[in-house]
Coordinates of C-alpha atoms and ligand atoms in Angstrom, one line a residue:
M1 CA 1.8 -17.4 19.4
S2 CA -0.7 -15.3 17.7
S3 CA -3.4 -13.8 19.9
E4 CA -6.8 -15.3 19.4
N5 CA -8.1 -12.0 18.6
S6 CA -5.8 -11.1 15.8
Y7 CA -7.2 -10.8 12.2
F8 CA -4.2 -10.1 10.0
I9 CA -5.2 -9.7 6.4
T10 CA -3.0 -8.9 3.4
T11 CA -3.2 -8.1 -0.3
P12 CA -0.4 -9.0 -2.7
I13 CA 2.2 -6.2 -3.0
F14 CA 1.8 -4.7 -6.5
Y15 CA 4.4 -4.3 -9.1
V16 CA 5.2 -0.7 -9.8
N17 CA 6.1 -1.1 -13.4
D18 CA 2.7 0.4 -14.2
V19 CA -0.3 2.2 -12.7
P20 CA -3.2 0.4 -11.0
H21 CA -6.2 -1.0 -12.8
I22 CA -9.5 -2.3 -11.5
G23 CA -8.1 -5.9 -11.0
H24 CA -5.7 -4.5 -8.4
A25 CA -8.4 -2.4 -6.8
Y26 CA -10.6 -5.5 -6.6
T27 CA -8.2 -7.3 -4.3
E28 CA -7.7 -4.2 -2.2
V29 CA -11.5 -3.7 -1.7
A30 CA -12.0 -7.4 -0.8
A31 CA -9.3 -7.3 1.8
D32 CA -10.6 -4.0 3.1
V33 CA -14.2 -5.2 3.5
L34 CA -13.0 -8.3 5.4
A35 CA -10.8 -6.2 7.7
R36 CA -13.5 -3.6 8.4
W37 CA -16.1 -6.3 9.1
N38 CA -13.9 -8.2 11.5
R39 CA -12.8 -4.9 13.1
Q40 CA -16.5 -4.4 13.8
N41 CA -16.6 -7.8 15.3
G42 CA -14.2 -7.0 18.1
K43 CA -11.2 -8.4 16.2
D44 CA -7.8 -6.8 16.3
A45 CA -7.9 -6.5 12.5
W46 CA -4.7 -5.3 10.7
M47 CA -4.7 -4.8 7.0
L48 CA -1.4 -4.8 5.1
T49 CA -0.9 -3.7 1.5
G50 CA 2.1 -2.3 -0.4
T51 CA 4.4 -2.4 -3.5
D52 CA 6.8 -4.9 -5.0
E53 CA 9.6 -2.7 -6.4
H54 CA 12.6 -5.0 -7.2
G55 CA 13.3 -7.3 -10.1
Q56 CA 13.9 -7.3 -13.7
K57 CA 10.5 -6.1 -14.8
I58 CA 10.8 -2.8 -12.8
L59 CA 14.4 -2.4 -13.8
R60 CA 13.6 -2.6 -17.5
T61 CA 10.6 -0.3 -17.2
S62 CA 12.8 2.3 -15.5
V63 CA 15.5 2.0 -18.1
A64 CA 12.9 2.5 -20.9
N65 CA 11.8 5.6 -19.1
G66 CA 15.3 7.0 -18.7
V67 CA 15.3 7.1 -14.8
S68 CA 16.7 5.0 -12.1
P69 CA 14.6 2.1 -10.7
Q70 CA 14.3 3.9 -7.4
E71 CA 13.1 7.1 -9.0
W72 CA 10.6 5.2 -11.0
A73 CA 9.3 3.3 -8.0
D74 CA 9.1 6.5 -5.9
K75 CA 7.1 8.2 -8.7
L76 CA 4.6 5.4 -9.2
V77 CA 4.1 4.9 -5.5
T78 CA 3.5 8.6 -4.8
E79 CA 1.5 9.4 -7.9
S80 CA -0.5 6.2 -8.4
W81 CA -0.4 3.4 -5.8
K82 CA -0.9 5.4 -2.6
P83 CA -3.5 7.6 -4.1
L84 CA -5.4 4.5 -5.2
L85 CA -6.2 3.8 -1.6
D86 CA -8.1 7.0 -1.2
T87 CA -9.8 6.6 -4.6
I88 CA -11.5 3.4 -3.3
S89 CA -11.7 4.2 0.4
I90 CA -9.2 1.7 1.7
K91 CA -8.4 1.9 5.4
N92 CA -5.1 -0.1 5.5
D93 CA -3.0 -0.2 8.7
D94 CA 0.3 -0.4 6.9
F95 CA 1.8 0.0 3.5
I96 CA 5.1 -1.7 2.8
R97 CA 7.5 -0.9 0.1
T98 CA 10.1 -3.6 -0.6
T99 CA 12.8 -0.9 -1.0
E100 CA 12.4 0.1 2.7
P101 CA 15.2 -0.7 5.0
R102 CA 12.8 -2.5 7.4
H103 CA 12.1 -5.0 4.7
E104 CA 15.6 -5.3 3.2
T105 CA 17.2 -5.9 6.6
A106 CA 14.8 -8.6 7.6
V107 CA 15.0 -10.3 4.2
Q108 CA 18.8 -10.7 4.7
K109 CA 18.2 -12.0 8.2
F110 CA 15.8 -14.6 6.9
L111 CA 18.3 -15.7 4.2
E112 CA 21.1 -16.1 6.8
L113 CA 18.7 -18.1 8.9
L114 CA 17.9 -20.5 6.1
R115 CA 21.5 -20.8 5.2
D116 CA 22.5 -21.6 8.8
K117 CA 19.8 -24.3 8.8
G118 CA 21.2 -25.9 5.7
Y119 CA 18.4 -25.1 3.3
I120 CA 20.4 -23.1 0.8
Y121 CA 23.1 -24.3 -1.6
S122 CA 24.8 -23.0 -4.7
G123 CA 24.3 -24.6 -8.1
E124 CA 23.7 -24.1 -11.8
Y125 CA 20.3 -23.0 -13.2
E126 CA 19.4 -23.5 -16.8
G127 CA 15.9 -23.0 -17.9
Y128 CA 13.2 -20.6 -19.0
Y129 CA 12.2 -17.3 -17.4
C130 CA 9.3 -14.9 -18.1
V131 CA 10.1 -11.4 -17.0
G132 CA 6.4 -10.4 -17.2
C133 CA 5.6 -13.1 -14.6
E134 CA 9.0 -12.8 -12.9
E135 CA 8.8 -16.6 -12.8
Y136 CA 10.8 -19.7 -13.9
K137 CA 8.8 -21.7 -16.4
Q138 CA 8.4 -25.3 -17.1
P139 CA 8.1 -26.5 -20.7
G140 CA 4.4 -27.2 -20.1
D141 CA 3.8 -23.5 -19.2
L142 CA 4.8 -22.4 -22.7
L143 CA 3.2 -22.0 -26.1
E144 CA 4.6 -21.7 -29.6
G145 CA 5.1 -18.2 -30.7
G146 CA 3.0 -18.5 -33.9
D147 CA 2.9 -15.6 -36.3
D148 CA 3.9 -13.0 -33.8
F149 CA 7.1 -14.7 -32.7
P150 CA 7.8 -17.5 -35.2
G151 CA 10.0 -20.3 -33.9
E152 CA 10.1 -18.9 -30.4
K153 CA 8.5 -20.1 -27.2
V154 CA 6.2 -17.7 -25.4
C155 CA 4.7 -17.4 -21.9
A156 CA 1.1 -18.7 -21.9
I157 CA 0.0 -15.7 -19.8
H158 CA 1.9 -12.8 -21.4
T159 CA 2.1 -14.3 -25.0
R160 CA 5.6 -12.8 -25.1
P161 CA 8.9 -14.7 -25.7
I162 CA 10.5 -16.2 -22.6
E163 CA 14.2 -15.9 -21.9
I164 CA 16.7 -18.7 -21.5
L165 CA 18.6 -18.4 -18.3
K166 CA 21.9 -20.0 -17.6
E167 CA 23.4 -18.8 -14.3
S168 CA 25.1 -20.1 -11.2
N169 CA 22.5 -19.4 -8.5
Y170 CA 21.7 -20.1 -4.9
F171 CA 18.9 -22.6 -4.4
F172 CA 16.4 -23.2 -1.7
R173 CA 15.8 -26.9 -0.8
M174 CA 12.1 -26.6 -1.5
S175 CA 11.8 -30.3 -2.5
D176 CA 12.4 -31.2 1.1
F177 CA 8.9 -29.8 2.0
Q178 CA 6.6 -31.8 -0.3
Q179 CA 5.3 -34.1 2.4
Q180 CA 5.0 -31.3 5.0
L181 CA 3.0 -29.2 2.6
L182 CA 0.7 -32.1 1.8
D183 CA 0.2 -32.7 5.5
L184 CA -0.6 -29.0 6.0
Y185 CA -3.2 -29.1 3.2
E186 CA -4.8 -32.1 4.7
S187 CA -4.8 -31.0 8.4
Q188 CA -6.1 -27.6 7.5
P189 CA -8.6 -28.1 4.7
D190 CA -9.5 -24.4 4.5
F191 CA -5.8 -23.4 4.1
I192 CA -6.3 -22.9 0.4
Q193 CA -9.6 -21.6 -0.9
P194 CA -11.6 -21.8 -3.0
E195 CA -11.9 -25.6 -3.8
S196 CA -10.9 -25.2 -7.4
V197 CA -7.6 -23.5 -6.5
R198 CA -7.0 -26.0 -3.7
N199 CA -7.4 -28.9 -6.1
E200 CA -5.0 -27.4 -8.6
I201 CA -2.3 -26.8 -6.0
L202 CA -2.8 -30.3 -4.5
S203 CA -2.1 -32.0 -7.7
F204 CA 0.8 -29.7 -8.5
V205 CA 2.5 -30.6 -5.2
R206 CA 1.7 -34.3 -5.5
R207 CA 3.6 -34.4 -8.7
G208 CA 6.8 -33.5 -6.7
L209 CA 8.7 -30.2 -6.1
D210 CA 12.0 -29.0 -7.5
D211 CA 14.4 -26.9 -5.5
L212 CA 14.0 -23.2 -6.2
S213 CA 16.6 -20.8 -7.6
I214 CA 16.5 -17.8 -5.3
S215 CA 19.2 -15.5 -6.6
R216 CA 20.2 -13.7 -9.8
S217 CA 23.6 -12.3 -10.8
S218 CA 22.9 -10.8 -14.2
F219 CA 21.4 -7.5 -12.8
D220 CA 21.6 -5.9 -9.4
W221 CA 18.2 -4.3 -8.7
G222 CA 17.2 -6.2 -5.6
V223 CA 18.2 -7.2 -2.1
K224 CA 21.8 -8.4 -1.9
I225 CA 22.5 -12.0 -0.8
P226 CA 24.1 -11.2 2.5
W227 CA 27.1 -13.5 2.1
D228 CA 27.6 -12.8 -1.7
D229 CA 26.9 -9.3 -2.9
S230 CA 27.3 -10.4 -6.6
H231 CA 23.8 -11.8 -6.3
V232 CA 20.4 -10.3 -5.5
V233 CA 17.5 -12.3 -4.1
Y234 CA 15.0 -13.6 -6.6
V235 CA 12.1 -11.1 -6.6
W236 CA 9.3 -13.5 -5.6
F237 CA 11.3 -15.0 -2.8
E238 CA 11.9 -11.5 -1.5
A239 CA 8.4 -10.2 -2.1
L240 CA 6.7 -13.0 -0.2
L241 CA 8.7 -12.0 2.9
N242 CA 6.9 -8.7 3.0
Y243 CA 4.1 -10.3 5.0
I244 CA 6.5 -11.0 7.9
T245 CA 8.9 -8.1 7.5
A246 CA 6.0 -5.6 7.7
S247 CA 4.6 -7.2 10.8
G248 CA 7.8 -7.0 12.7
W249 CA 9.6 -10.4 12.2
G250 CA 13.2 -10.0 13.1
A251 CA 12.8 -6.6 14.5
D252 CA 9.8 -6.5 16.9
D253 CA 9.1 -10.1 17.6
E254 CA 6.4 -9.3 20.1
S255 CA 4.2 -7.5 17.6
F256 CA 5.0 -10.2 15.0
E257 CA 3.9 -12.9 17.4
A258 CA 0.7 -11.1 18.3
R259 CA -0.4 -10.7 14.6
W260 CA 0.9 -13.7 12.7
P261 CA -0.3 -15.9 11.0
A262 CA -2.1 -13.9 8.2
I263 CA -4.9 -14.5 5.8
H264 CA -3.6 -13.8 2.3
I265 CA -6.0 -12.6 -0.4
V266 CA -4.4 -13.0 -3.8
G267 CA -5.4 -13.5 -7.4
K268 CA -5.7 -17.2 -8.4
D269 CA -2.8 -16.7 -10.8
I270 CA -0.4 -16.1 -7.9
A271 CA -2.0 -18.6 -5.4
R272 CA 0.8 -21.1 -6.1
F273 CA 3.5 -18.8 -4.9
H274 CA 1.5 -18.2 -1.7
A275 CA 0.4 -21.8 -1.0
V276 CA 3.5 -23.7 -2.0
I277 CA 6.7 -21.6 -2.0
W278 CA 5.7 -19.3 0.9
P279 CA 4.7 -22.0 3.4
A280 CA 7.8 -24.0 2.5
M281 CA 10.0 -21.0 3.2
L282 CA 8.3 -20.5 6.5
M283 CA 8.5 -24.1 7.5
A284 CA 12.3 -24.0 6.7
A285 CA 12.6 -21.0 9.0
G286 CA 10.5 -22.6 11.8
I287 CA 7.7 -20.0 11.4
T288 CA 4.0 -21.0 11.4
P289 CA 2.5 -21.1 7.9
P290 CA -0.2 -18.5 6.9
R291 CA -3.7 -19.0 8.3
R292 CA -5.3 -19.1 4.8
V293 CA -4.6 -18.4 1.2
F294 CA -7.6 -17.3 -0.8
G295 CA -7.2 -17.1 -4.6
H296 CA -9.9 -14.9 -6.0
G297 CA -11.0 -14.9 -9.7
W298 CA -10.2 -12.6 -12.5
L299 CA -12.0 -9.6 -13.7
L300 CA -12.8 -10.1 -17.3
V301 CA -13.4 -7.4 -19.8
G302 CA -14.8 -8.4 -23.1
G303 CA -14.3 -12.1 -22.0
E304 CA -10.6 -11.7 -21.4
K305 CA -8.6 -11.3 -18.2
M306 CA -8.3 -7.6 -17.9
S307 CA -4.7 -6.5 -18.1
K308 CA -2.7 -3.4 -18.9
S309 CA -0.4 -5.3 -21.2
K310 CA -3.3 -6.2 -23.4
L311 CA -4.9 -2.7 -23.4
T312 CA -8.1 -3.8 -21.7
G313 CA -7.0 -2.0 -18.6
I314 CA -9.5 0.3 -16.8
A315 CA -8.2 2.7 -14.2
P316 CA -10.2 2.6 -10.9
H317 CA -10.8 6.4 -11.0
Q318 CA -12.5 6.1 -14.4
I319 CA -15.3 4.4 -12.5
T320 CA -15.2 6.3 -9.2
D321 CA -15.2 9.7 -11.0
V322 CA -18.6 8.8 -12.3
F323 CA -20.2 6.4 -9.7
G324 CA -18.2 7.1 -6.6
A325 CA -16.1 4.9 -4.4
D326 CA -19.1 3.3 -2.6
A327 CA -20.7 2.1 -5.8
F328 CA -17.3 0.8 -7.0
R329 CA -16.9 -1.3 -3.9
Y330 CA -20.5 -2.4 -3.8
Y331 CA -20.5 -3.4 -7.4
F332 CA -17.4 -5.6 -7.5
M333 CA -18.2 -7.2 -4.1
R334 CA -21.8 -7.9 -5.0
A335 CA -21.9 -8.8 -8.7
I336 CA -19.0 -11.3 -8.6
N337 CA -19.0 -14.4 -6.4
F338 CA -15.8 -14.0 -4.5
G339 CA -13.6 -16.8 -5.7
Q340 CA -15.0 -16.9 -9.3
D341 CA -14.2 -14.9 -12.4
G342 CA -16.5 -12.1 -13.2
S343 CA -17.1 -9.9 -16.2
F344 CA -17.1 -6.2 -15.9
S345 CA -19.2 -4.1 -18.1
W346 CA -20.3 -0.4 -17.9
E347 CA -23.9 -1.4 -18.7
D348 CA -24.1 -3.9 -15.8
L349 CA -22.5 -1.4 -13.4
S350 CA -24.9 1.3 -14.5
A351 CA -28.0 -1.0 -14.2
R352 CA -27.1 -2.2 -10.7
Y353 CA -26.3 1.4 -9.6
Q354 CA -29.7 2.5 -10.7
A355 CA -31.8 -0.5 -9.6
E356 CA -30.0 -1.6 -6.4
L357 CA -28.3 1.5 -5.0
A358 CA -30.4 4.4 -6.2
N359 CA -33.9 2.8 -6.3
G360 CA -33.4 0.0 -3.7
F361 CA -31.2 1.2 -0.8
G362 CA -31.0 5.0 -1.5
N363 CA -34.7 5.4 -2.0
L364 CA -35.6 3.4 1.1
A365 CA -33.3 5.6 3.1
S366 CA -34.6 8.9 1.8
R367 CA -38.3 8.1 2.0
T368 CA -38.0 6.7 5.6
V369 CA -36.1 9.8 6.8
A370 CA -38.5 12.1 5.0
M371 CA -41.6 10.4 6.5
V372 CA -40.2 10.8 10.0
S373 CA -39.7 14.4 9.3
R374 CA -43.1 14.9 7.7
Y375 CA -45.3 13.0 10.1
F376 CA -43.4 13.3 13.4
D377 CA -41.4 16.5 13.1
G378 CA -38.3 14.5 12.7
V379 CA -38.5 12.7 16.0
I380 CA -38.3 8.9 15.8
P381 CA -41.6 7.6 17.2
A382 CA -41.9 4.6 19.6
A383 CA -43.3 1.3 18.4
T384 CA -46.5 0.3 20.1
E385 CA -48.2 -3.0 19.4
M386 CA -46.5 -5.1 16.8
N387 CA -48.3 -7.3 14.4
E388 CA -47.1 -10.1 12.2
A389 CA -45.8 -7.9 9.4
D390 CA -43.6 -6.1 11.9
T391 CA -42.2 -9.3 13.4
V392 CA -41.3 -10.6 10.0
I393 CA -39.0 -7.6 9.7
V394 CA -37.5 -8.3 13.1
D395 CA -36.8 -11.9 12.1
T396 CA -35.4 -10.9 8.8
V397 CA -33.0 -8.6 10.4
R398 CA -31.8 -11.2 12.9
D399 CA -31.4 -13.9 10.3
A400 CA -29.7 -11.6 7.9
F401 CA -26.9 -11.0 10.4
T402 CA -26.6 -14.6 11.4
Q403 CA -26.1 -15.5 7.7
A404 CA -23.9 -12.5 6.9
N405 CA -21.5 -13.2 9.8
A406 CA -21.2 -16.8 8.8
A407 CA -20.6 -15.8 5.2
I408 CA -17.7 -13.5 6.2
E409 CA -16.2 -16.2 8.3
K410 CA -15.8 -18.3 5.1
L411 CA -14.8 -15.2 3.1
A412 CA -18.0 -15.2 1.0
I413 CA -18.3 -11.5 0.7
H414 CA -21.0 -11.6 -2.0
E415 CA -23.2 -13.8 0.3
A416 CA -22.8 -11.4 3.2
I417 CA -24.0 -8.5 1.1
A418 CA -26.9 -10.6 -0.3
S419 CA -27.9 -11.4 3.2
V420 CA -28.0 -7.8 4.3
W421 CA -29.9 -6.9 1.1
R422 CA -32.7 -9.2 2.2
I423 CA -33.5 -6.5 4.7
V424 CA -33.5 -3.8 2.0
D425 CA -35.9 -5.8 -0.1
A426 CA -38.1 -6.7 2.9
L427 CA -38.4 -3.2 4.2
N428 CA -39.2 -1.7 0.7
G429 CA -42.0 -4.3 0.5
Y430 CA -43.1 -3.6 4.0
I431 CA -43.4 0.2 3.4
T432 CA -45.3 -0.4 0.2
E433 CA -47.8 -2.7 2.0
Q434 CA -48.2 -0.7 5.2
E435 CA -48.7 2.6 3.3
P436 CA -47.7 5.0 6.0
W437 CA -48.9 7.9 3.8
A438 CA -52.4 6.4 4.0
L439 CA -52.2 5.8 7.8
A440 CA -51.1 9.5 8.2
K441 CA -54.4 10.7 6.9
D442 CA -56.3 9.6 10.0
D443 CA -55.3 10.4 13.5
A444 CA -57.0 7.2 14.7
N445 CA -54.0 5.4 13.0
R446 CA -51.4 7.3 14.9
D447 CA -50.1 4.4 16.9
R448 CA -49.9 2.1 13.9
L449 CA -48.1 4.8 12.0
S450 CA -45.6 5.1 14.9
T451 CA -44.9 1.4 14.8
V452 CA -44.5 1.3 11.1
L453 CA -42.0 4.1 11.0
Y454 CA -40.1 2.9 14.0
T455 CA -39.8 -0.5 12.3
A456 CA -38.5 1.2 9.1
V457 CA -36.0 3.3 11.0
E458 CA -34.7 0.5 13.1
G459 CA -34.4 -1.8 10.0
L460 CA -32.5 1.0 8.3
R461 CA -30.2 1.2 11.3
A462 CA -29.4 -2.5 10.9
I463 CA -28.8 -2.1 7.1
T464 CA -26.5 0.9 7.7
V465 CA -24.3 -1.1 10.1
G466 CA -24.3 -4.2 7.8
L467 CA -23.3 -2.2 4.7
S468 CA -20.8 0.0 6.4
P469 CA -17.7 -2.1 5.6
I470 CA -18.8 -2.2 2.0
M471 CA -19.9 1.4 1.5
P472 CA -18.3 3.5 4.3
G473 CA -19.2 6.9 2.7
A474 CA -22.9 6.5 2.1
T475 CA -23.5 4.6 5.3
Q476 CA -21.8 7.3 7.3
K477 CA -24.1 10.0 5.8
L478 CA -27.1 7.9 6.7
W479 CA -25.9 7.2 10.2
Q480 CA -25.6 11.0 10.8
A481 CA -29.1 11.6 9.2
L482 CA -30.6 9.0 11.6
G483 CA -29.2 10.8 14.6
A484 CA -27.4 7.6 15.5
P485 CA -24.0 8.9 16.5
E486 CA -25.4 10.5 19.7
A487 CA -27.7 7.7 20.5
L488 CA -25.5 4.7 19.6
G489 CA -21.9 5.9 19.1
E490 CA -19.8 5.9 16.0
L491 CA -20.8 3.7 13.1
E492 CA -17.4 2.0 12.9
D493 CA -17.8 0.9 16.5
Q494 CA -21.1 -1.0 15.9
Q495 CA -20.6 -4.7 16.4
M496 CA -21.7 -7.1 13.7
S497 CA -22.4 -9.8 16.2
R498 CA -25.1 -7.7 17.8
A499 CA -26.2 -5.8 14.7
G500 CA -29.2 -8.1 14.2
D501 CA -30.6 -7.5 17.7
W502 CA -33.8 -5.5 17.4
G503 CA -34.7 -2.3 19.1
Q504 CA -31.4 -0.5 19.3
I505 CA -32.2 3.0 17.9
P506 CA -34.1 4.7 20.7
A507 CA -37.4 6.6 20.1
G508 CA -37.1 10.3 20.6
V509 CA -33.9 10.7 18.5
T510 CA -34.1 13.5 15.9
V511 CA -33.4 12.7 12.3
S512 CA -32.0 15.3 9.9
A513 CA -32.3 15.9 6.2
L514 CA -30.6 13.4 3.9
D515 CA -29.3 14.2 0.4
A516 CA -29.7 11.5 -2.2
L517 CA -27.1 8.8 -1.3
F518 CA -26.8 7.7 -4.9
P519 CA -27.5 10.7 -7.2
R520 CA -28.8 10.2 -10.7
I521 CA -25.9 9.8 -13.2
E522 CA -26.1 11.9 -16.3
E523 CA -25.4 9.8 -19.4
Ligands
MSP601 N1 4.1 -8.4 -7.2 C1 3.3 -9.6 -7.4 C2 2.7 -10.1 -6.1 C3 3.6 -10.3 -5.0 S1 2.8 -10.7 -3.5 C4 4.1 -11.2 -2.5 C5 2.2 -9.4 -8.4 N2 1.9 -8.2 -8.6 S2 0.8 -7.7 -9.7 O1 0.7 -6.3 -9.5 O2 1.1 -8.2 -11.0 O3 -0.6 -8.3 -9.4 C6 -1.2 -8.2 -8.1 C7 -2.5 -8.8 -8.1 O4 -3.4 -8.3 -9.0 C8 -2.5 -10.3 -8.3 O5 -3.2 -10.9 -7.2 C9 -3.3 -10.5 -9.6 O6 -4.0 -11.7 -9.6 C10 -4.2 -9.3 -9.5 N3 -4.8 -9.0 -10.8 C11 -4.1 -8.6 -11.9 N4 -5.0 -8.6 -12.9 C12 -6.3 -9.0 -12.5 C13 -7.5 -9.1 -13.0 N5 -7.8 -8.8 -14.3 N6 -8.5 -9.5 -12.2 C14 -8.4 -9.7 -10.9 N7 -7.2 -9.6 -10.3 C15 -6.1 -9.3 -11.1 O7 1.7 -10.4 -9.0

């Protein structure tokens, strides 16, 4: 069984038919923030991401580009998908590609197991298929083609014609698992989040489940069905297995047992695969279902779901080239309630960068460090007697972390940031009211000035820790400038459960100059 301490978190594995856009980067950042935060809470956090490389969609793209699907996948993974992780400061522990032998071998093993248990049979499939979604469609999922495709049915998501499939396939007895799934949703109410996604899935499963066609014989870009190599495994059935093939199932059972079950962060459009098909597959194999499936909202651009196929796509580097990775991460995690849709606009990003990062946090950091340099030769002074204004800060810091830790527990990343930000706002107000520059004019106020600056520096210590999973770059610079590594150890080793305890940075530590954390952006 999974060790109590394991925190295994995943992103979907991304199709390599195209390059990444900010919707993909959004999922990556969310999973990375949760992994980093939990790692700083003493958890054995393990973040998995990767690429989904089989199926008809990739095959067709590669053919259109005149290369083999493997060449196409290799190119996209090396030139685009792996570099994305650096662009947005992702610290993943593993990256799985579905064309790797470790995956393919375990997929075949899983299929053999299900077949031995009697959950696979062969039959005829006749129905609709959308290659864009790589999904079998029900009539209710389709729209009329209208002027663009007169007389044809189109996929409601891709607004492109669907294909009619008639094949003999292997089927998975998914319909056997309806009751077990409903029991799972009931006994583990936070299994599917947020509530809106949970409700949708609940009513979907209550309507009854069909068996699932899990093989294709009209093309061969996939993992072969082990007992019939004229068929390849249906790409979704294969892709979902990445979560266990990457964590050692079937090869290193000890490490698998130690990590599993995982928390899956996915877009709400693919929550159904993760909360219905996937747990049913695992139940059939006798493996524990995932710990949670969280379906986040969509990034909207100009009111529409941002997507490459509709030309609203924005590449992550277009934003990080101007604003940097920290601002990218901060903006998407702060401005959008995790679980809801959110609109992206350059104006909003710019405004928040200026107001919250440059003027709010950045300015607090630079003026605090500068005042310690100016008034105390760079040596952090000791606090003497504390008055009520000071203890308000102490309380704010403590409460902020109580709330932030609780927010992360329920995956409410935006709430966690808002909690830490209360310290930023409180400290900015505190400094304005205490006027250290006025206190510095008279030696009689020296003790008071010491207390005020100690309070500011210690508050900043707490903010730096609290924001480190969100903005690893800027907080690392600030940690250095505060002289904290020597006094308190590495930033990434600071524990979130203790971060709200007052009085950690010792007096006597020397601060060093700090460049602007969020420089002015030229228009
Ligand atoms: N390959 C499958 C996932 C298999 S997981 C076993 C897939 N890949 S994808 O590349 O098309 O999409 C990956 C993720 O990106 C999905 O979670 C999807 O919701 C997310 N997004 C794609 N466009 C998005 C937005 N505009 N906004 C937010 N997330 C979006 O599906």
